[in-house]
Amino acid sequence: MIGTPAGKGISLRRIIVIACVLVLYVVLIVVSHNMGKGYYIYIDNSDFEDGSVVALEGVSVSLNGEESREYYPRDRDKIRVLGTKHTFSIEVFADGAKYEKHIDVKGLGDNVLVSVPKLVAGIEPAVSVFKPFVYVPPEEPFVPGTIDGSVNPEAQPTIAP
Amino acid sequence: MSGTKSVGRFISDNAVSIIFLTIGLAAVPFCGISIPGIIQEMLTRLGRNAFLVVALLLPIYAGMGLNFGMVLGAMAGQVGLVFAVDWNIIGVPGLVFAALIGTPISIFLGWFCGVILNKAKGREMVTGYILAFFMNGIYQFFVLYVMGTIIPIRTANIVLSRGYGLRNTLDISGLKQTLDNLLLWNVGSGDWQFSLPIASYIVLAFLCLFVVWFKKTKLGQDMRAVGNDMTVANAAGIPVERTRIIAIIISTVLACYGQIIFIQNMGTLATYTMHDSTGFFAIAAILVGGASAKRASISNIFIGVLLLHFLFIVTPRAGQFITGNAGIGEYFRQFIGYGVIAFSLVLYAWREKNDTNRLRAGWRGGPDQAAANAVAQGGAK
């Protein structure tokens, strides 16, 4: 007869050890979540609707020391970053002025819009929540008798004359 | 005479590897890929696939054959990755997060698989194979319906347009090759420059060390004893069923991690199909390396992965060159993969039968009497 030996009662010490392991496991999940949390930063160089901010004619922006990119009026770029604190190095083409700005995106969600003109002008808030557009195709009416609701003329029942 | 016999024995023991090497070398002139290109591709694939193949070792030690149920672990790894993508956790912490999410799922699935396989002793491979199909249905239900309805999915672009269920292919650009690029060494120069994913190799080396260490532990010795003879192991006081379940759980958890490493290297996650071929290619690799359903070692893994992928790299292109049809080359993969599993299992059965006959002849006083006596003495111990 092949089998496992009869089970024994679990001691208090073992329960504590198991509980500690579970707590440690949850802590590991939380730590890896916080360490690896990514954000999408939308770098935007455009006018504000109320006219309070005007887009810069030409600007070079480098995020966290990465390769810089050029932005002209109405340009917008999406960059994925790790962590909440980031540094922008900005160079305005018109006057050659250089700025270094720090932002913290904590609590603003996964998608954050950073207005470069606001950053340069020192207008707060330069960082705001951004809701990206997601295309959702219109629902097709469900036709009973088809698997996915699509209309298949050949599958329609014919009406007897 | 003895020399001829030993050469014959060597060829018989390594028939699959020899055939693979021969076909691969024959295909090289027709494949149109340079030798450095082939070597680079093999080095990349070694880091990508070897972890999954190592996951097969412990069930073989425990006498449970080739663990086709490792697909369950692959599914758990994919579920972990889906959550990492949904919560936008990127980089190496994203991989760790996916592994941490996948681990309890794979432990549960491994336990479930182990319990089922204990009910089907002697038929573990076919049971595991069918169990993988069964669990695939549950996985499909989970990702096609539960995700987005019962389990909320925050990221709209990974959900189907109807509002629930995941898309066919998920972009894991935040995790893509993060482990490979963590420590990428370029060696050589010119055409012979190779990029080595050292971090993947280090993870693989630690896994191999773990297996070597594990074999020496009490549990590892118990597994070997169970693999040799379950009745004797049970008589010796080893909890046979528990040991077998632990072997399958460890294998499933390793398959979960292996799948995460595999997918991060590929860069995309085919939600509904990626796990299908996991067990199949891993098993083909270990068999090509000279392992059998009862005997395997770490060297079999490395030889197998290199040989199988050598053939996978060169034969589709050679097939395309010879037949003039781009599509036909892809059929080579399936053909070779299934072919090698079938051939290896048939060869293994044939060899087992021959060995048994030889030993029986020895016990009757034939030429292999010494071998038969050795077996008898070993059994008495």
Coordinates of C-alpha atoms in Angstrom, one line a residue:
Chain A
M1 CA 0.0 0.0 0.0
I2 CA 1.5 3.3 -1.1
G3 CA 0.4 6.4 0.7
T4 CA 1.2 9.3 3.0
P5 CA 1.5 8.8 6.7
A6 CA -1.4 9.9 8.9
G7 CA -1.5 13.7 9.3
K8 CA -0.5 15.3 12.6
G9 CA -1.9 18.4 14.3
I10 CA -0.2 21.7 13.3
S11 CA 1.7 23.3 16.2
L12 CA 1.4 27.0 17.1
R13 CA 5.0 27.5 16.1
R14 CA 4.3 26.2 12.7
I15 CA 1.3 28.4 12.3
I16 CA 3.4 31.5 13.3
V17 CA 6.1 30.5 10.7
I18 CA 3.5 30.1 8.0
A19 CA 1.9 33.4 8.9
C20 CA 5.3 35.1 8.8
V21 CA 6.1 33.6 5.4
L22 CA 2.7 34.8 4.1
V23 CA 3.3 38.3 5.4
L24 CA 6.8 38.4 3.9
Y25 CA 5.3 37.2 0.6
V26 CA 2.8 40.0 0.6
V27 CA 5.5 42.5 1.5
L28 CA 7.6 41.3 -1.5
I29 CA 4.6 41.8 -3.8
V30 CA 4.1 45.3 -2.5
V31 CA 7.8 46.1 -2.8
S32 CA 8.1 44.8 -6.3
H33 CA 4.9 46.7 -7.3
N34 CA 6.2 50.0 -5.9
M35 CA 9.7 49.5 -7.4
G36 CA 8.5 48.6 -10.8
K37 CA 5.5 50.9 -11.1
G38 CA 5.6 52.5 -14.5
Y39 CA 3.9 55.7 -15.7
Y40 CA 3.2 57.2 -19.1
I41 CA 4.3 60.8 -19.3
Y42 CA 2.8 62.8 -22.1
I43 CA 5.2 65.7 -22.9
D44 CA 3.0 68.4 -24.4
N45 CA 4.0 71.6 -26.1
S46 CA 0.7 73.3 -27.0
D47 CA -1.4 76.4 -26.2
F48 CA -4.0 76.2 -23.5
E49 CA -7.6 76.7 -24.5
D50 CA -8.0 79.7 -22.2
G51 CA -5.0 81.4 -23.8
S52 CA -3.1 81.5 -20.5
V53 CA -0.2 79.5 -21.9
V54 CA 1.3 79.7 -25.4
A55 CA 3.3 76.9 -26.9
L56 CA 7.0 77.4 -27.3
E57 CA 8.4 77.9 -30.8
G58 CA 11.0 75.3 -30.4
V59 CA 12.3 73.4 -27.4
S60 CA 14.6 70.5 -26.6
V61 CA 13.5 68.3 -23.7
S62 CA 15.4 65.5 -22.1
L63 CA 13.8 63.3 -19.5
N64 CA 16.0 61.8 -16.7
G65 CA 19.1 62.4 -18.7
E66 CA 17.9 60.4 -21.7
E67 CA 18.5 61.5 -25.3
S68 CA 16.8 64.8 -25.8
R69 CA 13.9 65.3 -28.3
E70 CA 12.7 68.4 -30.0
Y71 CA 9.2 69.8 -29.7
Y72 CA 7.5 72.4 -31.8
P73 CA 4.0 73.9 -31.3
R74 CA 1.3 71.3 -31.0
D75 CA 3.8 68.5 -30.5
R76 CA 3.1 65.8 -28.0
D77 CA 5.1 62.7 -27.1
K78 CA 4.5 59.7 -24.9
I79 CA 7.3 58.2 -22.8
R80 CA 7.2 55.3 -20.4
V81 CA 9.1 55.9 -17.1
L82 CA 9.8 53.9 -14.0
G83 CA 9.1 55.5 -10.6
T84 CA 7.4 58.7 -9.5
K85 CA 10.2 61.3 -9.4
H86 CA 11.6 62.6 -12.7
T87 CA 13.9 65.4 -13.9
F88 CA 13.3 67.4 -17.1
S89 CA 16.2 69.2 -18.8
I90 CA 14.7 71.8 -21.1
E91 CA 16.4 74.1 -23.6
V92 CA 14.4 76.8 -25.4
F93 CA 15.7 77.4 -28.9
A94 CA 14.6 81.1 -29.1
D95 CA 16.8 82.4 -26.3
G96 CA 19.0 79.4 -25.5
A97 CA 17.8 79.4 -21.9
K98 CA 18.2 76.1 -20.0
Y99 CA 16.0 74.9 -17.3
E100 CA 16.0 71.9 -15.0
K101 CA 12.7 71.0 -13.5
H102 CA 11.7 68.2 -11.1
I103 CA 8.3 66.6 -11.0
D104 CA 6.6 64.0 -8.9
V105 CA 3.7 62.1 -10.5
K106 CA 2.7 60.3 -7.3
G107 CA -1.1 60.0 -7.0
L108 CA -1.8 61.2 -10.5
G109 CA -2.5 57.8 -12.0
D110 CA -0.7 55.9 -14.7
N111 CA -1.0 58.6 -17.4
V112 CA 0.3 62.1 -16.7
L113 CA 0.4 65.2 -18.9
V114 CA 3.3 67.5 -18.5
S115 CA 3.0 70.9 -20.1
V116 CA 6.4 72.1 -21.2
P117 CA 5.4 75.8 -21.6
K118 CA 4.0 75.7 -18.0
L119 CA 7.1 74.1 -16.7
V120 CA 9.3 76.8 -18.3
A121 CA 7.0 79.6 -17.1
G122 CA 6.8 78.1 -13.6
I123 CA 3.0 78.0 -13.7
E124 CA 1.5 75.4 -11.4
P125 CA 0.2 72.8 -11.9
A126 CA 2.4 71.9 -14.9
V127 CA 1.6 68.2 -14.3
S128 CA -2.0 66.9 -14.6
V129 CA -3.9 63.7 -14.9
F130 CA -4.3 62.6 -18.5
K131 CA -7.0 60.3 -19.8
P132 CA -5.9 58.7 -23.1
F133 CA -8.5 58.1 -25.7
V134 CA -9.3 54.5 -26.2
Y135 CA -11.3 53.6 -29.3
V136 CA -14.2 51.4 -28.6
P137 CA -16.0 50.2 -31.8
P138 CA -19.8 50.5 -31.7
E139 CA -21.7 47.4 -30.5
E140 CA -23.3 45.5 -33.3
P141 CA -26.9 44.3 -32.6
F142 CA -27.0 40.8 -31.4
V143 CA -28.7 38.4 -33.7
P144 CA -30.0 35.2 -32.1
G145 CA -28.6 32.1 -33.7
T146 CA -25.2 33.5 -34.5
I147 CA -22.2 33.0 -32.3
D148 CA -20.8 36.5 -32.2
G149 CA -24.0 38.4 -33.1
S150 CA -22.7 39.2 -36.6
V151 CA -25.3 39.2 -39.4
N152 CA -24.8 36.4 -41.9
P153 CA -27.4 36.6 -44.6
E154 CA -26.8 33.0 -45.6
A155 CA -27.5 31.9 -42.0
Q156 CA -30.9 33.8 -41.8
P157 CA -33.9 31.5 -41.8
T158 CA -35.8 31.8 -45.1
I159 CA -39.4 32.7 -45.0
A160 CA -41.6 30.2 -46.7
P161 CA -43.8 31.7 -49.4
Chain B
M1 CA 34.3 -7.3 -30.7
S2 CA 33.9 -5.4 -27.4
G3 CA 34.8 -2.2 -29.2
T4 CA 32.2 -2.7 -31.9
K5 CA 29.7 -3.5 -29.2
S6 CA 30.5 -0.3 -27.2
V7 CA 30.3 1.8 -30.4
G8 CA 26.9 0.2 -31.2
R9 CA 25.8 0.9 -27.6
F10 CA 26.9 4.5 -27.8
I11 CA 25.0 5.0 -31.1
S12 CA 22.0 3.3 -29.7
D13 CA 22.1 5.5 -26.5
N14 CA 22.6 8.7 -28.4
A15 CA 20.6 7.9 -31.6
V16 CA 18.3 11.0 -31.3
S17 CA 21.1 13.4 -30.7
I18 CA 23.2 11.9 -33.5
I19 CA 20.3 12.1 -36.0
F20 CA 19.6 15.7 -35.0
L21 CA 23.2 16.7 -35.4
T22 CA 23.4 15.0 -38.8
I23 CA 20.2 16.6 -40.1
G24 CA 21.2 20.0 -38.7
L25 CA 24.7 19.9 -40.2
A26 CA 23.3 18.8 -43.6
A27 CA 20.9 21.7 -43.6
V28 CA 23.5 24.4 -42.8
P29 CA 24.7 24.9 -46.4
F30 CA 21.1 25.5 -47.6
C31 CA 19.8 27.7 -44.8
G32 CA 21.5 30.9 -45.9
I33 CA 22.4 32.0 -42.4
S34 CA 26.0 32.7 -41.5
I35 CA 27.7 30.5 -38.9
P36 CA 28.1 33.5 -36.4
G37 CA 24.4 34.2 -37.0
I38 CA 23.5 30.6 -36.1
I39 CA 25.7 30.7 -33.0
Q40 CA 24.2 34.0 -31.8
E41 CA 20.7 32.7 -32.2
M42 CA 21.5 29.5 -30.3
L43 CA 23.1 31.5 -27.5
T44 CA 19.9 33.7 -27.2
R45 CA 17.6 30.7 -27.3
L46 CA 19.7 28.9 -24.7
G47 CA 19.0 31.7 -22.2
R48 CA 15.3 31.8 -23.3
N49 CA 14.4 28.1 -23.2
A50 CA 16.8 26.2 -20.9
F51 CA 15.0 27.2 -17.7
L52 CA 11.8 25.6 -19.0
V53 CA 13.6 22.4 -19.8
V54 CA 15.2 22.2 -16.3
A55 CA 11.7 22.2 -14.9
L56 CA 11.3 18.7 -16.3
L57 CA 14.1 17.1 -14.3
L58 CA 12.5 16.5 -10.9
P59 CA 9.5 14.6 -12.1
I60 CA 11.9 12.4 -14.1
Y61 CA 13.9 11.8 -10.9
A62 CA 10.7 10.9 -9.1
G63 CA 9.8 8.3 -11.8
M64 CA 6.9 10.3 -13.2
G65 CA 8.2 10.6 -16.7
L66 CA 8.1 13.7 -18.8
N67 CA 5.9 16.2 -17.2
F68 CA 3.5 17.3 -19.9
G69 CA 1.6 19.0 -17.1
M70 CA 4.2 21.7 -17.0
V71 CA 1.8 23.7 -19.2
L72 CA -0.1 24.5 -16.1
G73 CA 2.9 26.3 -14.7
A74 CA 3.2 28.2 -18.0
M75 CA -0.4 29.3 -17.7
A76 CA 0.3 30.6 -14.1
G77 CA 3.3 32.6 -15.4
Q78 CA 1.2 34.1 -18.1
V79 CA -1.5 35.1 -15.6
G80 CA 1.2 36.8 -13.5
L81 CA 2.4 38.7 -16.6
V82 CA -1.1 39.8 -17.5
F83 CA -1.4 41.4 -14.0
A84 CA 2.1 43.0 -14.4
V85 CA 1.0 44.5 -17.7
D86 CA -2.4 45.6 -16.4
W87 CA -0.9 47.3 -13.4
N88 CA 1.9 48.7 -15.6
I89 CA 4.8 47.2 -13.6
I90 CA 7.9 47.3 -15.7
G91 CA 11.5 46.3 -15.7
V92 CA 13.0 43.5 -13.6
P93 CA 10.6 44.3 -10.7
G94 CA 7.8 43.6 -13.2
L95 CA 9.2 40.1 -13.8
V96 CA 9.6 39.5 -10.1
F97 CA 6.0 40.7 -9.6
A98 CA 4.7 38.4 -12.3
A99 CA 6.6 35.5 -10.7
L100 CA 5.2 36.4 -7.2
I101 CA 1.7 36.4 -8.6
G102 CA 2.3 33.2 -10.6
T103 CA 3.9 31.3 -7.8
P104 CA 0.8 30.5 -5.6
I105 CA -1.2 29.8 -8.7
S106 CA 1.4 27.3 -9.9
I107 CA 1.7 25.7 -6.5
F108 CA -2.0 25.1 -6.5
L109 CA -2.0 23.8 -10.0
G110 CA 1.0 21.7 -9.3
W111 CA -0.6 20.2 -6.3
F112 CA -3.8 19.5 -8.3
C113 CA -1.7 17.9 -11.1
G114 CA 0.2 15.8 -8.5
V115 CA -2.9 14.5 -6.9
I116 CA -4.4 13.5 -10.3
L117 CA -1.1 11.9 -11.3
N118 CA -1.0 9.9 -8.1
K119 CA -4.4 8.4 -9.1
A120 CA -2.9 7.4 -12.5
K121 CA 0.4 5.8 -11.5
G122 CA 2.2 4.3 -14.5
R123 CA 0.3 6.5 -16.9
E124 CA 1.6 9.9 -15.8
M125 CA 2.6 11.2 -19.2
V126 CA -0.6 10.7 -21.0
T127 CA -2.6 11.8 -17.9
G128 CA -0.5 15.0 -17.7
Y129 CA -1.0 15.6 -21.4
I130 CA -4.8 15.4 -21.2
L131 CA -4.7 17.3 -17.9
A132 CA -3.0 20.2 -19.7
F133 CA -5.8 20.2 -22.3
F134 CA -8.4 20.2 -19.5
M135 CA -6.7 23.0 -17.7
N136 CA -6.3 24.9 -21.0
G137 CA -10.1 25.1 -21.1
I138 CA -10.3 26.6 -17.7
Y139 CA -7.5 29.0 -18.5
Q140 CA -9.3 30.1 -21.7
F141 CA -12.5 30.7 -19.6
F142 CA -10.5 32.7 -17.1
V143 CA -8.8 35.0 -19.6
L144 CA -11.8 35.2 -22.0
Y145 CA -14.5 35.8 -19.5
V146 CA -13.4 36.2 -15.9
M147 CA -10.8 38.9 -16.6
G148 CA -12.7 42.1 -17.1
T149 CA -15.9 40.9 -15.4
I150 CA -15.1 39.3 -12.0
I151 CA -11.5 40.4 -12.0
P152 CA -11.3 44.1 -13.0
I153 CA -8.8 45.0 -15.7
R154 CA -7.7 48.6 -15.5
T155 CA -5.9 48.9 -18.8
A156 CA -8.4 49.4 -21.6
N157 CA -6.1 48.5 -24.5
I158 CA -5.5 44.9 -23.3
V159 CA -9.3 44.2 -23.0
L160 CA -11.4 43.1 -26.0
S161 CA -13.7 45.8 -27.4
R162 CA -16.7 44.1 -25.8
G163 CA -15.4 45.1 -22.3
Y164 CA -14.2 41.8 -20.9
G165 CA -11.7 39.1 -21.9
L166 CA -8.2 39.8 -23.0
R167 CA -6.9 40.5 -26.5
N168 CA -5.1 37.8 -28.5
T169 CA -1.7 39.5 -28.2
L170 CA -0.6 41.7 -25.4
D171 CA 2.2 44.1 -25.8
I172 CA 4.7 43.6 -22.9
S173 CA 7.1 46.3 -24.1
G174 CA 7.8 47.4 -20.5
L175 CA 9.1 43.9 -19.7
K176 CA 10.6 43.1 -23.0
Q177 CA 14.1 41.6 -22.7
T178 CA 14.6 43.3 -19.3
L179 CA 16.4 40.3 -17.9
D180 CA 18.4 39.7 -21.1
N181 CA 19.5 43.4 -21.2
L182 CA 20.2 43.6 -17.5
L183 CA 23.7 42.3 -18.1
L184 CA 24.4 42.0 -21.8
W185 CA 28.0 41.3 -22.7
N186 CA 29.4 41.7 -26.1
V187 CA 32.3 39.4 -26.9
G188 CA 34.4 38.9 -30.0
S189 CA 34.7 41.4 -32.8
G190 CA 33.5 41.9 -36.4
D191 CA 31.3 39.2 -37.8
W192 CA 32.1 37.0 -34.8
Q193 CA 30.8 39.4 -32.2
F194 CA 28.2 37.8 -29.9
S195 CA 25.8 39.3 -27.4
L196 CA 25.5 37.1 -24.3
P197 CA 22.5 37.6 -22.0
I198 CA 24.6 37.0 -18.8
A199 CA 21.8 37.7 -16.4
S200 CA 19.7 34.9 -17.9
Y201 CA 22.7 32.6 -17.8
I202 CA 23.2 33.5 -14.1
V203 CA 19.6 32.7 -13.3
L204 CA 20.0 29.4 -15.2
A205 CA 23.2 28.6 -13.4
F206 CA 21.6 29.1 -10.0
L207 CA 18.7 26.9 -11.0
C208 CA 21.2 24.1 -12.0
L209 CA 23.0 24.5 -8.7
F210 CA 19.6 24.3 -7.0
V211 CA 18.9 21.0 -8.8
V212 CA 22.3 19.6 -7.9
W213 CA 21.9 20.6 -4.3
F214 CA 18.3 19.4 -4.2
K215 CA 19.4 15.9 -5.4
K216 CA 21.6 15.6 -2.3
T217 CA 18.9 16.6 0.2
K218 CA 16.8 14.1 2.0
L219 CA 13.8 15.0 -0.2
G220 CA 16.0 14.6 -3.3
Q221 CA 17.1 11.2 -2.2
D222 CA 13.6 10.2 -1.5
M223 CA 12.6 11.3 -5.0
R224 CA 15.3 9.1 -6.5
A225 CA 14.1 6.2 -4.3
V226 CA 10.5 6.7 -5.4
G227 CA 11.6 6.9 -9.0
N228 CA 13.5 3.6 -8.7
D229 CA 10.8 1.6 -7.1
M230 CA 7.7 3.0 -5.4
T231 CA 6.9 -0.2 -3.4
V232 CA 10.4 -0.4 -2.0
A233 CA 10.4 3.3 -1.2
N234 CA 7.1 2.9 0.6
A235 CA 8.4 0.0 2.6
A236 CA 11.4 2.1 3.6
G237 CA 9.0 4.7 5.1
I238 CA 9.2 7.3 2.4
P239 CA 5.8 9.1 1.8
V240 CA 5.6 8.2 -1.8
E241 CA 2.6 10.2 -2.8
R242 CA 3.6 13.3 -1.0
T243 CA 7.1 13.1 -2.6
R244 CA 5.6 12.8 -6.0
I245 CA 3.3 15.7 -5.4
I246 CA 6.2 17.8 -4.3
A247 CA 8.2 16.9 -7.4
I248 CA 5.3 18.0 -9.6
I249 CA 4.7 21.2 -7.6
I250 CA 8.4 22.2 -7.9
S251 CA 8.3 21.4 -11.6
T252 CA 5.2 23.5 -12.1
V253 CA 6.6 26.5 -10.2
L254 CA 9.8 26.3 -12.3
A255 CA 7.7 26.1 -15.4
C256 CA 5.9 29.3 -14.3
Y257 CA 9.3 31.1 -13.9
G258 CA 10.6 29.6 -17.1
Q259 CA 7.6 30.8 -19.1
I260 CA 8.0 34.4 -17.7
I261 CA 11.7 34.3 -18.8
F262 CA 10.6 32.9 -22.2
I263 CA 8.0 35.6 -22.8
Q264 CA 10.2 38.5 -21.6
N265 CA 12.6 37.4 -24.3
M266 CA 10.0 37.1 -27.0
G267 CA 8.5 40.6 -26.2
T268 CA 4.8 39.7 -26.8
L269 CA 2.4 37.5 -25.0
A270 CA 0.0 35.5 -27.2
T271 CA -2.6 35.2 -24.5
Y272 CA -4.5 32.1 -25.8
T273 CA -1.8 30.1 -27.5
M274 CA 1.6 30.8 -26.0
H275 CA 1.5 28.1 -23.4
D276 CA 0.3 25.4 -25.8
S277 CA 3.7 24.5 -27.1
T278 CA 5.7 25.1 -23.9
G279 CA 5.7 21.5 -22.7
F280 CA 6.0 20.1 -26.2
F281 CA 9.2 22.0 -27.1
A282 CA 10.8 21.5 -23.6
I283 CA 10.2 17.8 -23.8
A284 CA 11.5 17.6 -27.3
A285 CA 14.6 19.4 -26.2
I286 CA 15.4 17.1 -23.3
L287 CA 14.8 14.1 -25.4
V288 CA 17.1 15.4 -28.1
G289 CA 19.7 15.9 -25.5
G290 CA 19.7 12.1 -24.8
A291 CA 17.4 11.9 -21.9
S292 CA 14.6 9.4 -21.6
A293 CA 11.4 9.2 -19.6
K294 CA 13.3 7.6 -16.7
R295 CA 16.8 9.1 -16.9
A296 CA 17.9 12.7 -17.4
S297 CA 20.7 15.0 -16.3
I298 CA 21.6 18.7 -16.6
S299 CA 24.0 18.0 -19.5
N300 CA 21.0 16.5 -21.4
I301 CA 19.3 19.9 -21.1
F302 CA 22.1 21.9 -22.5
I303 CA 22.9 19.5 -25.3
G304 CA 19.2 19.2 -26.1
V305 CA 18.4 22.9 -26.2
L306 CA 21.4 23.7 -28.3
L307 CA 20.7 20.8 -30.8
L308 CA 16.9 21.3 -31.0
H309 CA 17.3 25.0 -31.6
F310 CA 20.2 24.5 -34.0
L311 CA 17.8 22.5 -36.1
F312 CA 14.9 24.9 -35.6
I313 CA 17.1 27.7 -36.8
V314 CA 18.5 26.0 -39.9
T315 CA 15.8 23.7 -41.1
P316 CA 12.9 26.1 -41.8
R317 CA 15.2 28.2 -44.0
A318 CA 16.7 25.2 -45.6
G319 CA 13.2 23.8 -46.2
Q320 CA 12.2 27.1 -47.8
F321 CA 15.4 27.0 -50.0
I322 CA 14.8 23.5 -51.1
T323 CA 11.1 23.6 -51.8
G324 CA 10.9 27.3 -52.8
N325 CA 7.9 27.8 -50.5
A326 CA 8.2 30.1 -47.5
G327 CA 5.3 28.6 -45.7
I328 CA 6.6 25.0 -45.8
G329 CA 9.7 25.8 -43.7
E330 CA 7.4 26.5 -40.7
Y331 CA 5.9 23.0 -40.9
F332 CA 9.4 21.7 -40.2
R333 CA 9.2 22.9 -36.6
Q334 CA 6.1 21.0 -35.8
F335 CA 7.2 18.0 -37.8
I336 CA 10.6 17.9 -36.1
G337 CA 9.2 18.5 -32.6
Y338 CA 6.5 15.8 -32.7
G339 CA 8.7 13.5 -34.6
V340 CA 11.5 13.6 -32.1
I341 CA 9.2 12.9 -29.2
A342 CA 7.6 10.0 -30.9
F343 CA 11.0 8.6 -32.1
S344 CA 12.6 9.0 -28.7
L345 CA 9.7 7.3 -26.9
V346 CA 9.7 4.4 -29.4
L347 CA 13.5 4.1 -29.1
Y348 CA 13.2 4.2 -25.3
A349 CA 10.6 1.4 -25.3
W350 CA 12.7 -0.7 -27.7
R351 CA 15.8 -0.2 -25.6
E352 CA 14.0 -1.1 -22.4
K353 CA 12.8 -4.3 -24.0
N354 CA 16.3 -5.1 -25.2
D355 CA 17.8 -4.5 -21.8
T356 CA 15.2 -6.7 -20.2
N357 CA 15.8 -9.5 -22.7
R358 CA 19.6 -9.1 -22.2
L359 CA 19.3 -9.4 -18.4
R360 CA 17.0 -12.3 -18.6
A361 CA 19.5 -14.0 -20.9
G362 CA 22.2 -13.2 -18.4
W363 CA 20.3 -14.8 -15.6
R364 CA 20.0 -18.0 -17.6
G365 CA 23.8 -18.1 -17.9
G366 CA 24.2 -16.2 -21.2
P367 CA 27.0 -13.8 -22.1
D368 CA 25.6 -10.9 -19.9
Q369 CA 25.7 -12.9 -16.7
A370 CA 28.0 -10.5 -15.0
A371 CA 25.6 -7.6 -15.7
A372 CA 22.7 -9.6 -14.5
N373 CA 24.5 -10.5 -11.3
A374 CA 25.4 -6.8 -10.7
V375 CA 21.7 -5.9 -11.1
A376 CA 20.7 -8.7 -8.7
Q377 CA 23.3 -7.6 -6.1
G378 CA 22.2 -4.0 -6.5
G379 CA 18.6 -5.0 -5.9
A380 CA 19.6 -7.0 -2.8
K381 CA 21.2 -3.9 -1.3

